[in-house]
GROMACS .gro file of C-alpha atoms in nm:
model
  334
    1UNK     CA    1  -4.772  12.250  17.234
    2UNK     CA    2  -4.797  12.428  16.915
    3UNK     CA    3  -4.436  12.306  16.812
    4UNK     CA    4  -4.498  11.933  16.868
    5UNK     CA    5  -4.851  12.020  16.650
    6UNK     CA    6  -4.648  12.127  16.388
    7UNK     CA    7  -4.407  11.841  16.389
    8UNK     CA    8  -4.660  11.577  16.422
    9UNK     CA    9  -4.854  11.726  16.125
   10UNK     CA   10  -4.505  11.768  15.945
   11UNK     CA   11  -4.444  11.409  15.974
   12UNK     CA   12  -4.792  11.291  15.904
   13UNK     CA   13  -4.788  11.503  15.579
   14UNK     CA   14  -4.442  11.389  15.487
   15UNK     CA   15  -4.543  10.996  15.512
   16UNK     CA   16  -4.855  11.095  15.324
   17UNK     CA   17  -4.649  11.273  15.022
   18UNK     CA   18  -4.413  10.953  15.016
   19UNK     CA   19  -4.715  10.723  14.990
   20UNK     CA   20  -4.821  10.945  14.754
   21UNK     CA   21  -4.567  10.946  14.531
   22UNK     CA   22  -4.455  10.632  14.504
   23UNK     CA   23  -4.799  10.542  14.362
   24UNK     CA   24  -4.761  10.763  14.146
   25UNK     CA   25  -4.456  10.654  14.018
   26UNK     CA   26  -4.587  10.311  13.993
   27UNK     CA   27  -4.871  10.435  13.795
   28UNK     CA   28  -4.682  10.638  13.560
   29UNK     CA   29  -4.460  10.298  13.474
   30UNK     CA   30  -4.788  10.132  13.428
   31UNK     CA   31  -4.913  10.378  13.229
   32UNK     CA   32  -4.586  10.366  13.021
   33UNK     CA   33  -4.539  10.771  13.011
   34UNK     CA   34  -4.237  10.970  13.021
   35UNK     CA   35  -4.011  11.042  13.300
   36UNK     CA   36  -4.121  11.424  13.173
   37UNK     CA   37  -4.495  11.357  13.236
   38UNK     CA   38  -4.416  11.174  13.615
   39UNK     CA   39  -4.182  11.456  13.708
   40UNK     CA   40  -4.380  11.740  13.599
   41UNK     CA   41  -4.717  11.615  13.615
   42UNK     CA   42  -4.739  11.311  13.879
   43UNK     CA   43  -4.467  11.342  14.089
   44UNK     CA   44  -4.437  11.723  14.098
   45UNK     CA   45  -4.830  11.736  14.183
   46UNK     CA   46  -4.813  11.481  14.459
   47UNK     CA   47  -4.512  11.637  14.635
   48UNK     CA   48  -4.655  11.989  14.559
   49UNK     CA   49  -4.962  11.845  14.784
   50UNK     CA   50  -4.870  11.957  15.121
   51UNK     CA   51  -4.770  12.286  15.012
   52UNK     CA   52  -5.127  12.339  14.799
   53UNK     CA   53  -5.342  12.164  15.122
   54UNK     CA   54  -5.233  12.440  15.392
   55UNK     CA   55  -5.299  12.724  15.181
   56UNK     CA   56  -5.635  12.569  15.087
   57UNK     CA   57  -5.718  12.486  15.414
   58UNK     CA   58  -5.623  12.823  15.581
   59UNK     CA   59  -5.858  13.007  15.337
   60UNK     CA   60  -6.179  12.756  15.330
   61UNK     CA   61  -6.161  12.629  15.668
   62UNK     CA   62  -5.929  12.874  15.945
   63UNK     CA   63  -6.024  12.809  16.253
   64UNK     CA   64  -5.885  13.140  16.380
   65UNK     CA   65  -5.983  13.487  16.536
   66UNK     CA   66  -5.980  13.726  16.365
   67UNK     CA   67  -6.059  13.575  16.048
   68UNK     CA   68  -5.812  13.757  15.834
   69UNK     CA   69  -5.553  13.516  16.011
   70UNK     CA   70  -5.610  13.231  15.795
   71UNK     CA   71  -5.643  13.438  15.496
   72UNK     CA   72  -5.203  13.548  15.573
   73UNK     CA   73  -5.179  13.198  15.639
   74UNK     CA   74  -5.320  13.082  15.292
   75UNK     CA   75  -5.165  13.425  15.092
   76UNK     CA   76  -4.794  13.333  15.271
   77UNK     CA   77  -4.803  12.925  15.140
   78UNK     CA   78  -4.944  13.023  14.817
   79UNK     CA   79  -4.674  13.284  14.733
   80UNK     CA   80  -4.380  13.130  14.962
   81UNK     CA   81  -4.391  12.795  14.782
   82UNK     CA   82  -4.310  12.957  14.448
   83UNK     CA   83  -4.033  13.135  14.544
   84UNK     CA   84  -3.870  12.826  14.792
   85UNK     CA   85  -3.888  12.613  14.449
   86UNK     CA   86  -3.724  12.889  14.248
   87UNK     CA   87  -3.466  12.968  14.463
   88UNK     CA   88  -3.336  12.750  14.758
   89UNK     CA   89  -3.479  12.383  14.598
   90UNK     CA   90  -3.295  12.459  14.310
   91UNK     CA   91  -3.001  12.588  14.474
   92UNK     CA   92  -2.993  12.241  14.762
   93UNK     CA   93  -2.997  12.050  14.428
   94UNK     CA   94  -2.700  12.183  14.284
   95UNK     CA   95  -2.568  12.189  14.653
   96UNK     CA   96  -2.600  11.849  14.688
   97UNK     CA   97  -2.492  11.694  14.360
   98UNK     CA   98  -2.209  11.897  14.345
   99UNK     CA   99  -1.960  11.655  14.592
  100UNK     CA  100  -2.078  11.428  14.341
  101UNK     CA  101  -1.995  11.583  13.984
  102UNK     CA  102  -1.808  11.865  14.104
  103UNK     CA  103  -1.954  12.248  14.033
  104UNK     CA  104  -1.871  12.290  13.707
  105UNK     CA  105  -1.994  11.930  13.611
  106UNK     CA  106  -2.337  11.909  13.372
  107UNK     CA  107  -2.657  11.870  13.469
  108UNK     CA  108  -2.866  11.713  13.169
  109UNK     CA  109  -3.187  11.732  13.192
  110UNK     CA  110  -3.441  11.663  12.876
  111UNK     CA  111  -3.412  12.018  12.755
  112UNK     CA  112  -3.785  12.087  12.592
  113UNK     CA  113  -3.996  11.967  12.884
  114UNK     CA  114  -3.765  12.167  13.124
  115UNK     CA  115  -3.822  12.476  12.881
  116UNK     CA  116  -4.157  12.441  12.867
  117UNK     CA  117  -4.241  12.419  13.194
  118UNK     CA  118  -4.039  12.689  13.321
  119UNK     CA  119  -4.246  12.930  12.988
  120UNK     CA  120  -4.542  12.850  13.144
  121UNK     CA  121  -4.484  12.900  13.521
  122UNK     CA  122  -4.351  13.209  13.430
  123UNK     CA  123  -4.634  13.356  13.234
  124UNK     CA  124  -4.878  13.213  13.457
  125UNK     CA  125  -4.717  13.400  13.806
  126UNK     CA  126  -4.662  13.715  13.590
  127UNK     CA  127  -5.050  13.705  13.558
  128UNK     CA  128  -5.064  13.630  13.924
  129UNK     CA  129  -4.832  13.941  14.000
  130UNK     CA  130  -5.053  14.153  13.815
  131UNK     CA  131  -5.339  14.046  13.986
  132UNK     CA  132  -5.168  14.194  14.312
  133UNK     CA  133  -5.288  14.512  14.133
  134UNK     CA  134  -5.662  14.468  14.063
  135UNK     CA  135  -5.870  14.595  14.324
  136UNK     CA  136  -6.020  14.302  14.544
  137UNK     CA  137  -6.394  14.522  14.452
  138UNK     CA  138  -6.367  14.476  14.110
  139UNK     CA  139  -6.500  14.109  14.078
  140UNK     CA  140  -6.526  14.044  13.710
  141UNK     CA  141  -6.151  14.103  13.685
  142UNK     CA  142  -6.074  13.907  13.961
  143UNK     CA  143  -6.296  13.639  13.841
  144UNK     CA  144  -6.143  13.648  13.466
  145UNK     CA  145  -5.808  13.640  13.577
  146UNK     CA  146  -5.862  13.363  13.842
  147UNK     CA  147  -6.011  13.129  13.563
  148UNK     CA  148  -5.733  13.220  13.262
  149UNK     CA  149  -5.488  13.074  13.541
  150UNK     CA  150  -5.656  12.761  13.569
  151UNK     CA  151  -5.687  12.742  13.196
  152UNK     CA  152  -5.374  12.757  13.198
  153UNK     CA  153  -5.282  12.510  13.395
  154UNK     CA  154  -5.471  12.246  13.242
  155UNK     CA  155  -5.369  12.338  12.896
  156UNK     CA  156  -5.009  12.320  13.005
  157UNK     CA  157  -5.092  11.910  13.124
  158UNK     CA  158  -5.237  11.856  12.787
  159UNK     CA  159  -4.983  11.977  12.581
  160UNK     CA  160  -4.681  11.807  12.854
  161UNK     CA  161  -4.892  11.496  12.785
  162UNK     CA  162  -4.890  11.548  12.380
  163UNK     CA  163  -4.538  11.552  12.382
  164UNK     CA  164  -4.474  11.221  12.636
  165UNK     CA  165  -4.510  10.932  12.326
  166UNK     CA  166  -4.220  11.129  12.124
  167UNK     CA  167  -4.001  11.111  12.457
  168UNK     CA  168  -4.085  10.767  12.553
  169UNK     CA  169  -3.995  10.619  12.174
  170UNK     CA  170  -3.650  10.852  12.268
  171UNK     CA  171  -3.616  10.604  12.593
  172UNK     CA  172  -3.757  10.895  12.834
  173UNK     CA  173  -3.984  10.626  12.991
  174UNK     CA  174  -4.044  10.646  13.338
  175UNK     CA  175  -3.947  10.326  13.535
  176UNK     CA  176  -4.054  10.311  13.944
  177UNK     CA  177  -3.741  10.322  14.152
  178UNK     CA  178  -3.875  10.115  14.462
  179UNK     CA  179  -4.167   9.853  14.488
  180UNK     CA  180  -4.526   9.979  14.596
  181UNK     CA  181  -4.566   9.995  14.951
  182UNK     CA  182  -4.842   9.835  14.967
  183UNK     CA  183  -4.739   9.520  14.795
  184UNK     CA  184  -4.519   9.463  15.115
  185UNK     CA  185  -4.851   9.354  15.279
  186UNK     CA  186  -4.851   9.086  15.001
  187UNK     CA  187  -5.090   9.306  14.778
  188UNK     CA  188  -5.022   9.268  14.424
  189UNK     CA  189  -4.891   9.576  14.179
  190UNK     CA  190  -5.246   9.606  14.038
  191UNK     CA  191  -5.424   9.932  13.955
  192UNK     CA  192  -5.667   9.898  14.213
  193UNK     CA  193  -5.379   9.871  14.491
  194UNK     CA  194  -5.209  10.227  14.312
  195UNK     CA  195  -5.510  10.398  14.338
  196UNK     CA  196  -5.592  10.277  14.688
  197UNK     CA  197  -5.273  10.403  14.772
  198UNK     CA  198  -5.273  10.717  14.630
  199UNK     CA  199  -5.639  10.793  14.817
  200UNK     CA  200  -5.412  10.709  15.157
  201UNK     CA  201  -5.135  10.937  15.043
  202UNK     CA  202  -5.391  11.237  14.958
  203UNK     CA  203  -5.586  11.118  15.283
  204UNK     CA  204  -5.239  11.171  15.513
  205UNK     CA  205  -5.174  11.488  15.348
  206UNK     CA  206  -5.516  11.673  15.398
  207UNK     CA  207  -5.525  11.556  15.735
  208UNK     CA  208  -5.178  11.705  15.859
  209UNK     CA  209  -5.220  12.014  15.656
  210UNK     CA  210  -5.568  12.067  15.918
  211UNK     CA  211  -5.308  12.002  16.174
  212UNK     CA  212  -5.005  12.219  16.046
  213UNK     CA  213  -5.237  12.538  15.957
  214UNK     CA  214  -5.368  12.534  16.339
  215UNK     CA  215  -5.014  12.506  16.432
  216UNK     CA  216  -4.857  12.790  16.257
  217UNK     CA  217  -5.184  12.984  16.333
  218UNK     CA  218  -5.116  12.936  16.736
  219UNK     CA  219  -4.758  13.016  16.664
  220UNK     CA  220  -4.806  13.334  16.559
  221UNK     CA  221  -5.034  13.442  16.836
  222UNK     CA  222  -4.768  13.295  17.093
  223UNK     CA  223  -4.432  13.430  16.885
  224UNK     CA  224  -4.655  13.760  16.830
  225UNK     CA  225  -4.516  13.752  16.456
  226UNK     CA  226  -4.738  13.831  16.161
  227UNK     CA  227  -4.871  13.478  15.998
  228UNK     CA  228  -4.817  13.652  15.672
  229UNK     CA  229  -4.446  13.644  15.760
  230UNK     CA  230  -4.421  13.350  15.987
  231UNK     CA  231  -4.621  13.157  15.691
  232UNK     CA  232  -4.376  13.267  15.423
  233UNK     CA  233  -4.089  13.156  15.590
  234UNK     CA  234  -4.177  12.841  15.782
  235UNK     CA  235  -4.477  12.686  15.604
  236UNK     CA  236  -4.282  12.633  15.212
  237UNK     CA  237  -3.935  12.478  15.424
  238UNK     CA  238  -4.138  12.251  15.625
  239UNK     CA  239  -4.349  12.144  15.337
  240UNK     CA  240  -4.112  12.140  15.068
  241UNK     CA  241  -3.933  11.887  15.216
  242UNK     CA  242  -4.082  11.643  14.961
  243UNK     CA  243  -3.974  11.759  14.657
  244UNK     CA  244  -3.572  11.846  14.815
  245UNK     CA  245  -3.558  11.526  14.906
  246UNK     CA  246  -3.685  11.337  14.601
  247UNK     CA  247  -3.515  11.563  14.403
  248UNK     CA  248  -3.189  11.537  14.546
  249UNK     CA  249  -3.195  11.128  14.544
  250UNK     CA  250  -3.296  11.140  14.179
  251UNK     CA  251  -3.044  11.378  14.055
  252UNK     CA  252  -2.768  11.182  14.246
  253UNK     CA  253  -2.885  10.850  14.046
  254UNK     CA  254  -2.885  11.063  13.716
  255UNK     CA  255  -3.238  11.059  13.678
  256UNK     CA  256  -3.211  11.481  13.620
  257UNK     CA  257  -3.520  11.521  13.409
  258UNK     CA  258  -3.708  11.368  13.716
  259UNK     CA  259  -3.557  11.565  13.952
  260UNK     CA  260  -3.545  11.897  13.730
  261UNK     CA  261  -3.936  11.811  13.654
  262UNK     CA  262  -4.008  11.746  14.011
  263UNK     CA  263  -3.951  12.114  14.093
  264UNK     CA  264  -4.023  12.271  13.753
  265UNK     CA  265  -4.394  12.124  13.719
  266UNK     CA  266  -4.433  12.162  14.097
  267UNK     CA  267  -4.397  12.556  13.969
  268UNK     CA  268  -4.649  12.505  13.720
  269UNK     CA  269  -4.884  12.420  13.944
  270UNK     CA  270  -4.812  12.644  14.268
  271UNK     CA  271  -4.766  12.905  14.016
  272UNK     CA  272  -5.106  12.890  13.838
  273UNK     CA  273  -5.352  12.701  14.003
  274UNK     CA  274  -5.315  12.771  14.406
  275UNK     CA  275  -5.253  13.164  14.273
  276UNK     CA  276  -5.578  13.122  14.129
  277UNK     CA  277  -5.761  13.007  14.477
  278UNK     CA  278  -5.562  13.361  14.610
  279UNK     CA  279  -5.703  13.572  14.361
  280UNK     CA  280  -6.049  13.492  14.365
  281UNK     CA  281  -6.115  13.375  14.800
  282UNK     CA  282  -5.787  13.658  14.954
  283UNK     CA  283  -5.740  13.992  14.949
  284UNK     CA  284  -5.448  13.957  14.722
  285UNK     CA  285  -5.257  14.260  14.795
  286UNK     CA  286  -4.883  14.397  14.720
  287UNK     CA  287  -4.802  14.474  15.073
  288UNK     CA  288  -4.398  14.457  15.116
  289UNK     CA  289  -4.351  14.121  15.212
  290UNK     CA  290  -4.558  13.987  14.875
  291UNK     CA  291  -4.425  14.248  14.617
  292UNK     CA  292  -4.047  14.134  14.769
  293UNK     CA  293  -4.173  13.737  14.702
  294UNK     CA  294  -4.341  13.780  14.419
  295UNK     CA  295  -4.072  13.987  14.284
  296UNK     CA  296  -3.718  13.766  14.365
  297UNK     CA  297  -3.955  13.442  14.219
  298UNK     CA  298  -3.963  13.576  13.856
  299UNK     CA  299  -3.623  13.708  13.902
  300UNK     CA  300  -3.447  13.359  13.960
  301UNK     CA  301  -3.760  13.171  13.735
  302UNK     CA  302  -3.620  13.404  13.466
  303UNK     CA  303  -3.273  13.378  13.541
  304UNK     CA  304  -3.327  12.988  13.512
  305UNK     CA  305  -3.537  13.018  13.180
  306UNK     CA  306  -3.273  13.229  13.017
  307UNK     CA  307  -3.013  12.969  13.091
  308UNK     CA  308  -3.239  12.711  12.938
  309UNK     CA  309  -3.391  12.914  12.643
  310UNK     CA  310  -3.016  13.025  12.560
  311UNK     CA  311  -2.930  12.652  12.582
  312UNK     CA  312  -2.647  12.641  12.851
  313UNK     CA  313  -2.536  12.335  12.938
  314UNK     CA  314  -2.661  12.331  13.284
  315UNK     CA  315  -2.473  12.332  13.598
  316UNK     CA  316  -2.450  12.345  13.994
  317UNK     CA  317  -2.270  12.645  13.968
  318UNK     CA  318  -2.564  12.810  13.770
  319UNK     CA  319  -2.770  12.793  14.081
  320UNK     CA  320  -2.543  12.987  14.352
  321UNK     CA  321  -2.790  13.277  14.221
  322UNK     CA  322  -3.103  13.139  14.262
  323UNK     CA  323  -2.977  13.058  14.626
  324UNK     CA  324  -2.811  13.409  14.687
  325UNK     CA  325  -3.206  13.519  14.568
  326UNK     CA  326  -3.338  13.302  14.872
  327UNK     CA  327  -3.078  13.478  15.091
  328UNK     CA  328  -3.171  13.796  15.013
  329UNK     CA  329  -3.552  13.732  15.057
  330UNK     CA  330  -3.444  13.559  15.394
  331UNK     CA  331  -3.275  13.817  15.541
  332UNK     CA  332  -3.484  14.113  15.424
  333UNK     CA  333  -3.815  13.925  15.618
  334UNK     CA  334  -3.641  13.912  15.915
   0.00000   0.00000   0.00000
């Protein structure tokens, strides 16, 4: 019973996130923003969604007994989905584009939004790491460090938004790949219809992540494996789905600075953000399992940013490490 829970919320959450997303697309065309700005900001938010819901939902509303369960629940998504995106996303995108351009062929990406976003995820989960640190009694820290992360956030969407006229005059703009969904009913491509759409999408995706957080919560009991562990390992595979897939179709029509964005800003905002909700409503605390997360995810983030920073020209090679880091993180949980 708990299995078909899970898949039914899995599927309602993934046809929420593609509703979702194609809106936003739509809206980002309409807006007439950079492919930088939908990747990183609209499209990586929007597929980040059913990752950022179960966490969110474990912590303010778990259902379960003891309480602390929901708590592992919410502390495994929140850290887990940083390190899938740093490590096995980016490694199935280079897996999957190489039959295609071959290992050793480039990846080209728009260099200074890539850059950028990667600076900031990094500096925001090294704040987040620290934080593992501070004692959960000492509140004013926890509260100051909580709300410098979601400063940080939001100052890293208004500078990626500064920099979107520059990179749409440099033919960056962002152009929707398939026709609103909605319009198929014979609605027209209006800004009304996007937004109505969108409020489905975000609708879809808060309702499965309910269902998916009471799934995983009566797995555990029936597996009789920690929901720290079983939500580090299942929840960010199940719910990452979004972003694999849309960044492996992208990157295979040589759109890379959506697909590169898609995972990068979906970084940014796992990484700062959802962190922030851990910090301030969890315990927070290095046990083994976390430290070992939170530790591999800055390893391949850095590994990444150095390539960038140094100004490689990028390719699917490049990213056997970042999946050997998954591996290793993989195998040492279980």
């Amino acid at each position: 019973m708990n299995i078909l829970l899970l898949v039914a919320a899995l599927i309602i959450i993934l046809a929420g996130a593609e509703a979702f997303t194609n809106a936003l697309e739509h809206l980002g065309d309409r807006l007439g923003i950079s492919d930088g700005v939908t990747g990183s900001i609209f499209a990586a938010v929007g597929t980040a969604l059913p990752e950022a819901m179960v966490p969110v939902v474990a912590v303010f509303a778990a259902t379960s007994e003891p309480v602390h369960l929901g708590e592992e629940v919410g502390v495994g998504a929140i850290l887990g989905a940083p390190m899938m995106l740093s490590t096995l996303t980016l490694f199935m995108m280079a897996l999957f584009v190489s039959p295609q351009r071959g290992w050793r062929g480039a990846l080209n990406p728009e260099p200074t939004g890539l850059r950028r976003d990667l600076g900031w995820f990094l500096s925001a989960f090294g704040l987040s790491a620290v934080a593992l640190f501070v004692p959960h009694h000492i509140t004013l820290a926890r509260i100051g460090i909580g709300l410098i992360l979601v400063t940080l956030y939001f100052l890293y969407v208004m500078v990626t938004l500064r920099a979107s006229a520059a990179l749409v005059a440099e033919g960056h703009g962002t152009e929707a790949g398939h026709a609103l969904y909605l319009s198929k009913t014979g609605l027209p491509t209006k800004m009304p219809v996007i937004l109505i759409q969108l409020a489905i999408g975000l609708g879809m995706i808060v309702f499965g992540a309910n269902l998916f957080v009471d799934g995983i919560e009566g797995l555990s009991h029936w597996l009789r494996i920690s929901a720290l562990i079983l939500s580090l390992l299942v929840v960010p595979i199940a719910t990452e789905l979004p972003e694999k897939i849309n960044s492996i179709l992208w990157i295979r029509r040589g759109k890379d600075t959506l697909a590169f964005g898609n995972i990068t800003g979906a970084l940014v905002f796992q990484g700062s953000l959802l962190p922030a909700i851990g910090v301030l409503l969890t315990p927070w605390s290095p046990s083994p399992p976390v430290l070992l997360g939170a530790g591999l995810t800055l390893l391949a983030g850095g590994y990444t940013y150095l390539l960038v920073r140094r100004g490689v020209t990028l390719r699917p090679y490049h990213f056997l490490f970042n999946g050997v880091c998954y591996g290793a993180y993989f195998f040492a949980l279980t």
